[in-house]
PDB file of C-alpha atoms in Angstrom:
ATOM      1  CA  UNK T   1      12.419 -26.299  -7.323  1.00 51.00           C
ATOM      2  CA  UNK T   2      10.423 -24.754 -10.128  1.00 56.00           C
ATOM      3  CA  UNK T   3       6.895 -26.023 -10.742  1.00 60.00           C
ATOM      4  CA  UNK T   4       3.911 -25.140 -12.883  1.00 59.00           C
ATOM      5  CA  UNK T   5       2.541 -23.029 -10.027  1.00 91.00           C
ATOM      6  CA  UNK T   6       5.630 -20.780  -9.917  1.00 95.00           C
ATOM      7  CA  UNK T   7       5.827 -17.329 -11.532  1.00 97.00           C
ATOM      8  CA  UNK T   8       2.110 -17.023 -12.239  1.00 97.00           C
ATOM      9  CA  UNK T   9       1.655 -13.445 -13.424  1.00 98.00           C
ATOM     10  CA  UNK T  10      -1.227 -11.168 -14.327  1.00 98.00           C
ATOM     11  CA  UNK T  11      -1.881  -7.458 -14.605  1.00 98.00           C
ATOM     12  CA  UNK T  12      -3.493  -5.867 -11.580  1.00 98.00           C
ATOM     13  CA  UNK T  13      -6.885  -4.213 -12.067  1.00 98.00           C
ATOM     14  CA  UNK T  14      -5.398  -0.712 -12.062  1.00 98.00           C
ATOM     15  CA  UNK T  15      -2.644  -1.339 -14.635  1.00 98.00           C
ATOM     16  CA  UNK T  16      -2.876   0.975 -17.635  1.00 97.00           C
ATOM     17  CA  UNK T  17      -0.781   2.882 -20.161  1.00 96.00           C
ATOM     18  CA  UNK T  18       0.557   5.109 -17.357  1.00 97.00           C
ATOM     19  CA  UNK T  19       1.278   2.558 -14.624  1.00 97.00           C
ATOM     20  CA  UNK T  20       2.705  -0.924 -15.005  1.00 98.00           C
ATOM     21  CA  UNK T  21       1.287  -3.122 -12.235  1.00 98.00           C
ATOM     22  CA  UNK T  22       1.865  -6.874 -12.207  1.00 98.00           C
ATOM     23  CA  UNK T  23       1.034  -9.534  -9.622  1.00 98.00           C
ATOM     24  CA  UNK T  24       3.391 -12.525  -9.357  1.00 98.00           C
ATOM     25  CA  UNK T  25       2.381 -15.578  -7.341  1.00 98.00           C
ATOM     26  CA  UNK T  26       5.143 -17.864  -6.066  1.00 98.00           C
ATOM     27  CA  UNK T  27       8.012 -16.087  -7.821  1.00 98.00           C
ATOM     28  CA  UNK T  28      11.088 -18.279  -8.218  1.00 97.00           C
ATOM     29  CA  UNK T  29      14.194 -16.880  -9.940  1.00 97.00           C
ATOM     30  CA  UNK T  30      11.926 -14.200 -11.398  1.00 98.00           C
ATOM     31  CA  UNK T  31      13.843 -11.477 -13.274  1.00 98.00           C
ATOM     32  CA  UNK T  32      12.811  -7.875 -12.622  1.00 98.00           C
ATOM     33  CA  UNK T  33      14.088  -5.457 -15.245  1.00 97.00           C
ATOM     34  CA  UNK T  34      13.046  -2.294 -13.395  1.00 98.00           C
ATOM     35  CA  UNK T  35      10.340  -1.707 -10.835  1.00 98.00           C
ATOM     36  CA  UNK T  36       9.143  -1.293  -7.276  1.00 98.00           C
ATOM     37  CA  UNK T  37       8.763  -4.766  -5.792  1.00 98.00           C
ATOM     38  CA  UNK T  38       6.361  -5.197  -2.872  1.00 98.00           C
ATOM     39  CA  UNK T  39       6.448  -8.314  -0.695  1.00 98.00           C
ATOM     40  CA  UNK T  40       2.777  -9.233  -0.300  1.00 98.00           C
ATOM     41  CA  UNK T  41       3.197 -11.950   2.293  1.00 97.00           C
ATOM     42  CA  UNK T  42       4.026 -12.646   5.922  1.00 96.00           C
ATOM     43  CA  UNK T  43       7.271 -14.381   4.911  1.00 96.00           C
ATOM     44  CA  UNK T  44      10.571 -12.797   3.833  1.00 97.00           C
ATOM     45  CA  UNK T  45      11.327 -12.366   0.150  1.00 98.00           C
ATOM     46  CA  UNK T  46      14.794 -13.353  -1.082  1.00 98.00           C
ATOM     47  CA  UNK T  47      16.304 -11.228  -3.853  1.00 97.00           C
ATOM     48  CA  UNK T  48      19.677 -10.988  -5.540  1.00 95.00           C
ATOM     49  CA  UNK T  49      21.486  -8.942  -8.137  1.00 92.00           C
ATOM     50  CA  UNK T  50      24.838 -10.598  -7.640  1.00 88.00           C
ATOM     51  CA  UNK T  51      26.611 -13.007  -5.314  1.00 90.00           C
ATOM     52  CA  UNK T  52      25.042 -11.819  -2.072  1.00 94.00           C
ATOM     53  CA  UNK T  53      21.323 -12.426  -1.538  1.00 96.00           C
ATOM     54  CA  UNK T  54      19.154  -9.870   0.243  1.00 97.00           C
ATOM     55  CA  UNK T  55      15.991 -10.101   2.303  1.00 98.00           C
ATOM     56  CA  UNK T  56      12.888  -7.973   1.842  1.00 98.00           C
ATOM     57  CA  UNK T  57      10.898  -8.397   5.083  1.00 97.00           C
ATOM     58  CA  UNK T  58       7.204  -9.193   5.176  1.00 97.00           C
ATOM     59  CA  UNK T  59       5.011  -6.372   3.849  1.00 98.00           C
ATOM     60  CA  UNK T  60       8.025  -4.282   2.804  1.00 98.00           C
ATOM     61  CA  UNK T  61       9.321  -3.177  -0.591  1.00 98.00           C
ATOM     62  CA  UNK T  62      12.415  -2.360  -2.608  1.00 98.00           C
ATOM     63  CA  UNK T  63      13.391  -1.143  -6.081  1.00 98.00           C
ATOM     64  CA  UNK T  64      15.056  -3.733  -8.320  1.00 98.00           C
ATOM     65  CA  UNK T  65      16.838  -3.118 -11.616  1.00 97.00           C
ATOM     66  CA  UNK T  66      18.108  -6.115 -13.535  1.00 97.00           C
ATOM     67  CA  UNK T  67      17.809  -8.227 -10.391  1.00 98.00           C
ATOM     68  CA  UNK T  68      15.967 -11.371  -9.404  1.00 98.00           C
ATOM     69  CA  UNK T  69      13.327 -12.428  -6.924  1.00 98.00           C
ATOM     70  CA  UNK T  70      14.868 -15.711  -5.853  1.00 98.00           C
ATOM     71  CA  UNK T  71      11.920 -16.821  -3.751  1.00 97.00           C
ATOM     72  CA  UNK T  72       8.714 -15.329  -2.361  1.00 98.00           C
ATOM     73  CA  UNK T  73       5.064 -16.176  -1.809  1.00 97.00           C
ATOM     74  CA  UNK T  74       3.548 -13.229  -3.669  1.00 98.00           C
ATOM     75  CA  UNK T  75       4.809  -9.926  -5.031  1.00 98.00           C
ATOM     76  CA  UNK T  76       3.520  -6.861  -6.831  1.00 98.00           C
ATOM     77  CA  UNK T  77       5.797  -5.084  -9.299  1.00 98.00           C
ATOM     78  CA  UNK T  78       4.942  -1.491 -10.208  1.00 98.00           C
ATOM     79  CA  UNK T  79       6.563   1.125 -12.404  1.00 98.00           C
ATOM     80  CA  UNK T  80       5.457   4.450 -13.839  1.00 98.00           C
ATOM     81  CA  UNK T  81       5.329   4.240 -17.637  1.00 97.00           C
ATOM     82  CA  UNK T  82       4.644   7.912 -18.381  1.00 96.00           C
ATOM     83  CA  UNK T  83       3.849  11.032 -16.395  1.00 96.00           C
ATOM     84  CA  UNK T  84       2.400  13.518 -18.884  1.00 96.00           C
ATOM     85  CA  UNK T  85      -1.293  14.005 -18.074  1.00 96.00           C
ATOM     86  CA  UNK T  86      -1.036  11.513 -15.216  1.00 95.00           C
ATOM     87  CA  UNK T  87      -3.712  13.507 -13.392  1.00 93.00           C
ATOM     88  CA  UNK T  88      -6.163  12.393 -16.046  1.00 95.00           C
ATOM     89  CA  UNK T  89      -6.959   9.422 -13.804  1.00 93.00           C
ATOM     90  CA  UNK T  90     -10.239  11.227 -13.233  1.00 88.00           C
ATOM     91  CA  UNK T  91     -11.093  10.459 -16.866  1.00 92.00           C
ATOM     92  CA  UNK T  92      -9.739   6.892 -16.779  1.00 93.00           C
ATOM     93  CA  UNK T  93     -12.228   5.358 -14.383  1.00 94.00           C
ATOM     94  CA  UNK T  94     -10.730   6.381 -11.047  1.00 97.00           C
ATOM     95  CA  UNK T  95     -13.238   7.599  -8.473  1.00 97.00           C
ATOM     96  CA  UNK T  96     -13.132  10.803  -6.444  1.00 97.00           C
ATOM     97  CA  UNK T  97     -13.315   9.755  -2.765  1.00 96.00           C
ATOM     98  CA  UNK T  98     -16.080  12.272  -2.094  1.00 95.00           C
ATOM     99  CA  UNK T  99     -18.393  10.110  -4.164  1.00 96.00           C
ATOM    100  CA  UNK T 100     -18.037   7.399  -1.494  1.00 94.00           C
ATOM    101  CA  UNK T 101     -17.805   9.416   1.729  1.00 92.00           C
ATOM    102  CA  UNK T 102     -20.377  12.168   2.187  1.00 89.00           C
ATOM    103  CA  UNK T 103     -18.320  13.932   4.868  1.00 88.00           C
ATOM    104  CA  UNK T 104     -15.205  14.056   2.668  1.00 93.00           C
ATOM    105  CA  UNK T 105     -14.085  17.671   2.002  1.00 93.00           C
ATOM    106  CA  UNK T 106     -15.588  18.873  -1.278  1.00 94.00           C
ATOM    107  CA  UNK T 107     -12.380  20.622  -2.375  1.00 95.00           C
ATOM    108  CA  UNK T 108      -9.909  17.736  -1.800  1.00 97.00           C
ATOM    109  CA  UNK T 109      -8.598  16.140  -5.036  1.00 97.00           C
ATOM    110  CA  UNK T 110      -8.061  12.551  -3.862  1.00 98.00           C
ATOM    111  CA  UNK T 111      -8.788   9.758  -6.343  1.00 98.00           C
ATOM    112  CA  UNK T 112      -8.897   5.965  -5.944  1.00 98.00           C
ATOM    113  CA  UNK T 113      -8.317   3.343  -8.619  1.00 98.00           C
ATOM    114  CA  UNK T 114     -10.176   0.103  -9.113  1.00 98.00           C
ATOM    115  CA  UNK T 115      -9.481  -2.333  -6.275  1.00 98.00           C
ATOM    116  CA  UNK T 116      -8.035  -5.778  -6.937  1.00 98.00           C
ATOM    117  CA  UNK T 117      -8.623  -8.757  -4.644  1.00 98.00           C
ATOM    118  CA  UNK T 118      -5.433 -10.760  -5.101  1.00 98.00           C
ATOM    119  CA  UNK T 119      -6.018 -13.745  -2.806  1.00 97.00           C
ATOM    120  CA  UNK T 120      -5.758 -14.788   0.817  1.00 97.00           C
ATOM    121  CA  UNK T 121      -2.906 -14.507   3.286  1.00 97.00           C
ATOM    122  CA  UNK T 122      -2.411 -16.042   6.714  1.00 96.00           C
ATOM    123  CA  UNK T 123      -0.727 -14.038   9.446  1.00 96.00           C
ATOM    124  CA  UNK T 124      -0.930 -13.198  13.136  1.00 96.00           C
ATOM    125  CA  UNK T 125      -2.269  -9.624  13.387  1.00 96.00           C
ATOM    126  CA  UNK T 126       0.140  -8.969  16.288  1.00 96.00           C
ATOM    127  CA  UNK T 127       3.057  -9.927  14.056  1.00 95.00           C
ATOM    128  CA  UNK T 128       1.733  -7.712  11.246  1.00 97.00           C
ATOM    129  CA  UNK T 129       1.566  -4.711  13.586  1.00 97.00           C
ATOM    130  CA  UNK T 130       5.049  -5.499  15.001  1.00 95.00           C
ATOM    131  CA  UNK T 131       3.630  -6.021  18.485  1.00 95.00           C
ATOM    132  CA  UNK T 132       5.095  -9.555  18.487  1.00 90.00           C
ATOM    133  CA  UNK T 133       8.287 -10.712  16.754  1.00 83.00           C
ATOM    134  CA  UNK T 134       6.665 -13.896  15.430  1.00 76.00           C
ATOM    135  CA  UNK T 135       3.109 -15.046  14.911  1.00 69.00           C
ATOM    136  CA  UNK T 136       1.457 -17.733  17.047  1.00 78.00           C
ATOM    137  CA  UNK T 137      -2.237 -16.992  16.429  1.00 87.00           C
ATOM    138  CA  UNK T 138      -2.479 -16.861  12.653  1.00 91.00           C
ATOM    139  CA  UNK T 139      -5.736 -16.060  10.911  1.00 95.00           C
ATOM    140  CA  UNK T 140      -6.877 -15.686   7.326  1.00 97.00           C
ATOM    141  CA  UNK T 141      -7.230 -12.373   5.546  1.00 98.00           C
ATOM    142  CA  UNK T 142      -8.374 -11.346   2.090  1.00 98.00           C
ATOM    143  CA  UNK T 143      -5.673  -9.216   0.472  1.00 98.00           C
ATOM    144  CA  UNK T 144      -6.835  -6.191  -1.533  1.00 98.00           C
ATOM    145  CA  UNK T 145      -4.793  -3.617  -3.455  1.00 98.00           C
ATOM    146  CA  UNK T 146      -5.589  -0.253  -4.982  1.00 98.00           C
ATOM    147  CA  UNK T 147      -3.804   2.931  -5.975  1.00 98.00           C
ATOM    148  CA  UNK T 148      -4.395   6.510  -4.849  1.00 98.00           C
ATOM    149  CA  UNK T 149      -3.534   9.728  -6.688  1.00 98.00           C
ATOM    150  CA  UNK T 150      -3.380  13.347  -5.527  1.00 98.00           C
ATOM    151  CA  UNK T 151      -1.656  16.480  -6.830  1.00 97.00           C
ATOM    152  CA  UNK T 152       1.029  18.184  -4.762  1.00 98.00           C
ATOM    153  CA  UNK T 153       0.242  19.850  -1.413  1.00 98.00           C
ATOM    154  CA  UNK T 154      -2.932  17.838  -0.897  1.00 98.00           C
ATOM    155  CA  UNK T 155      -4.248  17.082   2.605  1.00 98.00           C
ATOM    156  CA  UNK T 156      -5.763  13.620   2.116  1.00 97.00           C
ATOM    157  CA  UNK T 157      -8.071  13.797   5.130  1.00 96.00           C
ATOM    158  CA  UNK T 158      -7.339  12.981   8.784  1.00 97.00           C
ATOM    159  CA  UNK T 159      -9.175   9.827   9.895  1.00 96.00           C
ATOM    160  CA  UNK T 160      -8.833   6.953  12.347  1.00 96.00           C
ATOM    161  CA  UNK T 161     -11.303   4.236  11.333  1.00 92.00           C
ATOM    162  CA  UNK T 162     -10.508   1.152   9.255  1.00 94.00           C
ATOM    163  CA  UNK T 163     -12.090  -2.322   9.485  1.00 95.00           C
ATOM    164  CA  UNK T 164      -8.856  -3.822   8.138  1.00 97.00           C
ATOM    165  CA  UNK T 165      -5.078  -3.819   8.516  1.00 98.00           C
ATOM    166  CA  UNK T 166      -3.218  -1.586   6.077  1.00 98.00           C
ATOM    167  CA  UNK T 167       0.120  -0.222   4.930  1.00 98.00           C
ATOM    168  CA  UNK T 168       1.076   1.921   1.908  1.00 98.00           C
ATOM    169  CA  UNK T 169       3.893   1.971  -0.647  1.00 99.00           C
ATOM    170  CA  UNK T 170       4.967   5.140  -2.475  1.00 98.00           C
ATOM    171  CA  UNK T 171       4.936   4.597  -6.253  1.00 98.00           C
ATOM    172  CA  UNK T 172       5.472   8.127  -7.626  1.00 98.00           C
ATOM    173  CA  UNK T 173       6.368  11.472  -6.094  1.00 98.00           C
ATOM    174  CA  UNK T 174       6.997  12.327  -2.462  1.00 98.00           C
ATOM    175  CA  UNK T 175       4.491  12.164   0.348  1.00 98.00           C
ATOM    176  CA  UNK T 176       4.242  11.443   4.037  1.00 98.00           C
ATOM    177  CA  UNK T 177       2.145   9.424   6.445  1.00 98.00           C
ATOM    178  CA  UNK T 178       1.330  11.492   9.523  1.00 98.00           C
ATOM    179  CA  UNK T 179      -0.093  10.888  13.005  1.00 98.00           C
ATOM    180  CA  UNK T 180      -2.092  13.354  15.098  1.00 98.00           C
ATOM    181  CA  UNK T 181      -3.306  13.638  18.677  1.00 98.00           C
ATOM    182  CA  UNK T 182      -6.642  14.992  17.436  1.00 98.00           C
ATOM    183  CA  UNK T 183      -8.406  15.549  14.135  1.00 96.00           C
ATOM    184  CA  UNK T 184      -6.562  18.825  13.639  1.00 97.00           C
ATOM    185  CA  UNK T 185      -3.340  19.187  11.657  1.00 96.00           C
ATOM    186  CA  UNK T 186      -1.732  21.383  14.331  1.00 98.00           C
ATOM    187  CA  UNK T 187      -1.729  18.314  16.644  1.00 98.00           C
ATOM    188  CA  UNK T 188       0.768  16.450  14.430  1.00 98.00           C
ATOM    189  CA  UNK T 189       3.181  14.304  16.449  1.00 98.00           C
ATOM    190  CA  UNK T 190       4.798  11.935  13.922  1.00 98.00           C
ATOM    191  CA  UNK T 191       5.825  12.527  10.300  1.00 98.00           C
ATOM    192  CA  UNK T 192       6.905   9.532   8.181  1.00 98.00           C
ATOM    193  CA  UNK T 193       8.483  10.505   4.856  1.00 98.00           C
ATOM    194  CA  UNK T 194       7.422   8.370   1.886  1.00 98.00           C
ATOM    195  CA  UNK T 195      10.029   8.365  -0.908  1.00 98.00           C
ATOM    196  CA  UNK T 196       9.468   6.273  -4.021  1.00 98.00           C
ATOM    197  CA  UNK T 197       9.687   2.560  -3.261  1.00 98.00           C
ATOM    198  CA  UNK T 198       9.140   2.895   0.497  1.00 98.00           C
ATOM    199  CA  UNK T 199       6.508   1.039   2.549  1.00 98.00           C
ATOM    200  CA  UNK T 200       5.807   2.408   6.029  1.00 98.00           C
ATOM    201  CA  UNK T 201       5.325   0.337   9.185  1.00 98.00           C
ATOM    202  CA  UNK T 202       1.699  -0.310  10.233  1.00 98.00           C
ATOM    203  CA  UNK T 203       0.098   2.513  12.203  1.00 98.00           C
ATOM    204  CA  UNK T 204      -2.555   0.421  13.944  1.00 97.00           C
ATOM    205  CA  UNK T 205      -2.531  -1.795  17.012  1.00 97.00           C
ATOM    206  CA  UNK T 206      -4.631  -4.872  17.763  1.00 96.00           C
ATOM    207  CA  UNK T 207      -7.504  -3.931  20.087  1.00 95.00           C
ATOM    208  CA  UNK T 208      -9.295  -7.293  20.096  1.00 94.00           C
ATOM    209  CA  UNK T 209     -10.497 -10.022  17.749  1.00 93.00           C
ATOM    210  CA  UNK T 210     -10.763  -8.357  14.315  1.00 95.00           C
ATOM    211  CA  UNK T 211     -10.483  -4.955  15.982  1.00 95.00           C
ATOM    212  CA  UNK T 212      -7.742  -2.522  15.013  1.00 96.00           C
ATOM    213  CA  UNK T 213      -7.053   0.771  16.771  1.00 98.00           C
ATOM    214  CA  UNK T 214      -5.660   3.516  14.530  1.00 98.00           C
ATOM    215  CA  UNK T 215      -4.361   6.900  15.616  1.00 98.00           C
ATOM    216  CA  UNK T 216      -5.689   9.950  13.843  1.00 98.00           C
ATOM    217  CA  UNK T 217      -3.656   9.832  10.638  1.00 98.00           C
ATOM    218  CA  UNK T 218      -3.509  10.962   7.040  1.00 98.00           C
ATOM    219  CA  UNK T 219      -1.495  10.804   3.858  1.00 98.00           C
ATOM    220  CA  UNK T 220      -0.108  14.169   2.734  1.00 98.00           C
ATOM    221  CA  UNK T 221       1.088  14.602  -0.870  1.00 98.00           C
ATOM    222  CA  UNK T 222       4.116  16.906  -0.992  1.00 98.00           C
ATOM    223  CA  UNK T 223       4.274  16.514  -4.785  1.00 98.00           C
ATOM    224  CA  UNK T 224       1.985  14.895  -7.328  1.00 97.00           C
ATOM    225  CA  UNK T 225       1.836  11.399  -5.874  1.00 98.00           C
ATOM    226  CA  UNK T 226       0.685   7.870  -6.580  1.00 98.00           C
ATOM    227  CA  UNK T 227       0.739   5.371  -3.715  1.00 98.00           C
ATOM    228  CA  UNK T 228      -0.369   1.791  -3.228  1.00 98.00           C
ATOM    229  CA  UNK T 229      -2.774   0.741  -0.485  1.00 98.00           C
ATOM    230  CA  UNK T 230      -2.315  -2.799   0.849  1.00 98.00           C
ATOM    231  CA  UNK T 231      -5.356  -3.928   2.843  1.00 98.00           C
ATOM    232  CA  UNK T 232      -5.846  -7.132   4.856  1.00 98.00           C
ATOM    233  CA  UNK T 233      -9.535  -7.832   5.498  1.00 98.00           C
ATOM    234  CA  UNK T 234     -10.370 -10.559   8.038  1.00 97.00           C
ATOM    235  CA  UNK T 235     -12.093 -13.639   6.633  1.00 96.00           C
ATOM    236  CA  UNK T 236     -15.203 -14.633   8.547  1.00 76.00           C
TER     237      UNK T 236
END
């Protein structure tokens, strides 16, 4: 049943002339003309473009064209508007990561957009990380989104520390999420391709209350790339 709280939409903080980025709370029979649709909840999203409905699992994504989100808790819809001079993000308020991390390599062109806090979600961390099929110990998280941009053949820094749960969705270009035995690229042991519209499985595991263990990992941009970071920060 439709209500006044359905289909509440707003632009995300990083939307601009180059990137369409819309947040939809409680979508119900919401028409998507063309875009990458990300399920920002612990519950399945129901979509349809015809007689047979489809399911987008929790924290996963798809590309819809002239289709409908039948029901979901929260979704982000993103689409590239134009590509010429896309790298000008540096002049449009995006921040070079080296300004935030002193140890970040001085010659790595990795830029982060404004971050948008979109609300709270409730999930069991063990269900989020796929260590349990269903959640029985749910907790509250603050959900934050931002975009990243790098030109092609960029090593976006091997690291293993995050105080939050995260996954990423590819918005433009081709990249990969990679895992390493050590903080050296020759120790690579898993390579996850990231085509447009794809959201990878979580890399971390639950190590304790509000403790997440990540392998050494990085994003690598094969081509000029824009990708979405989805972060779940524990409340309290």
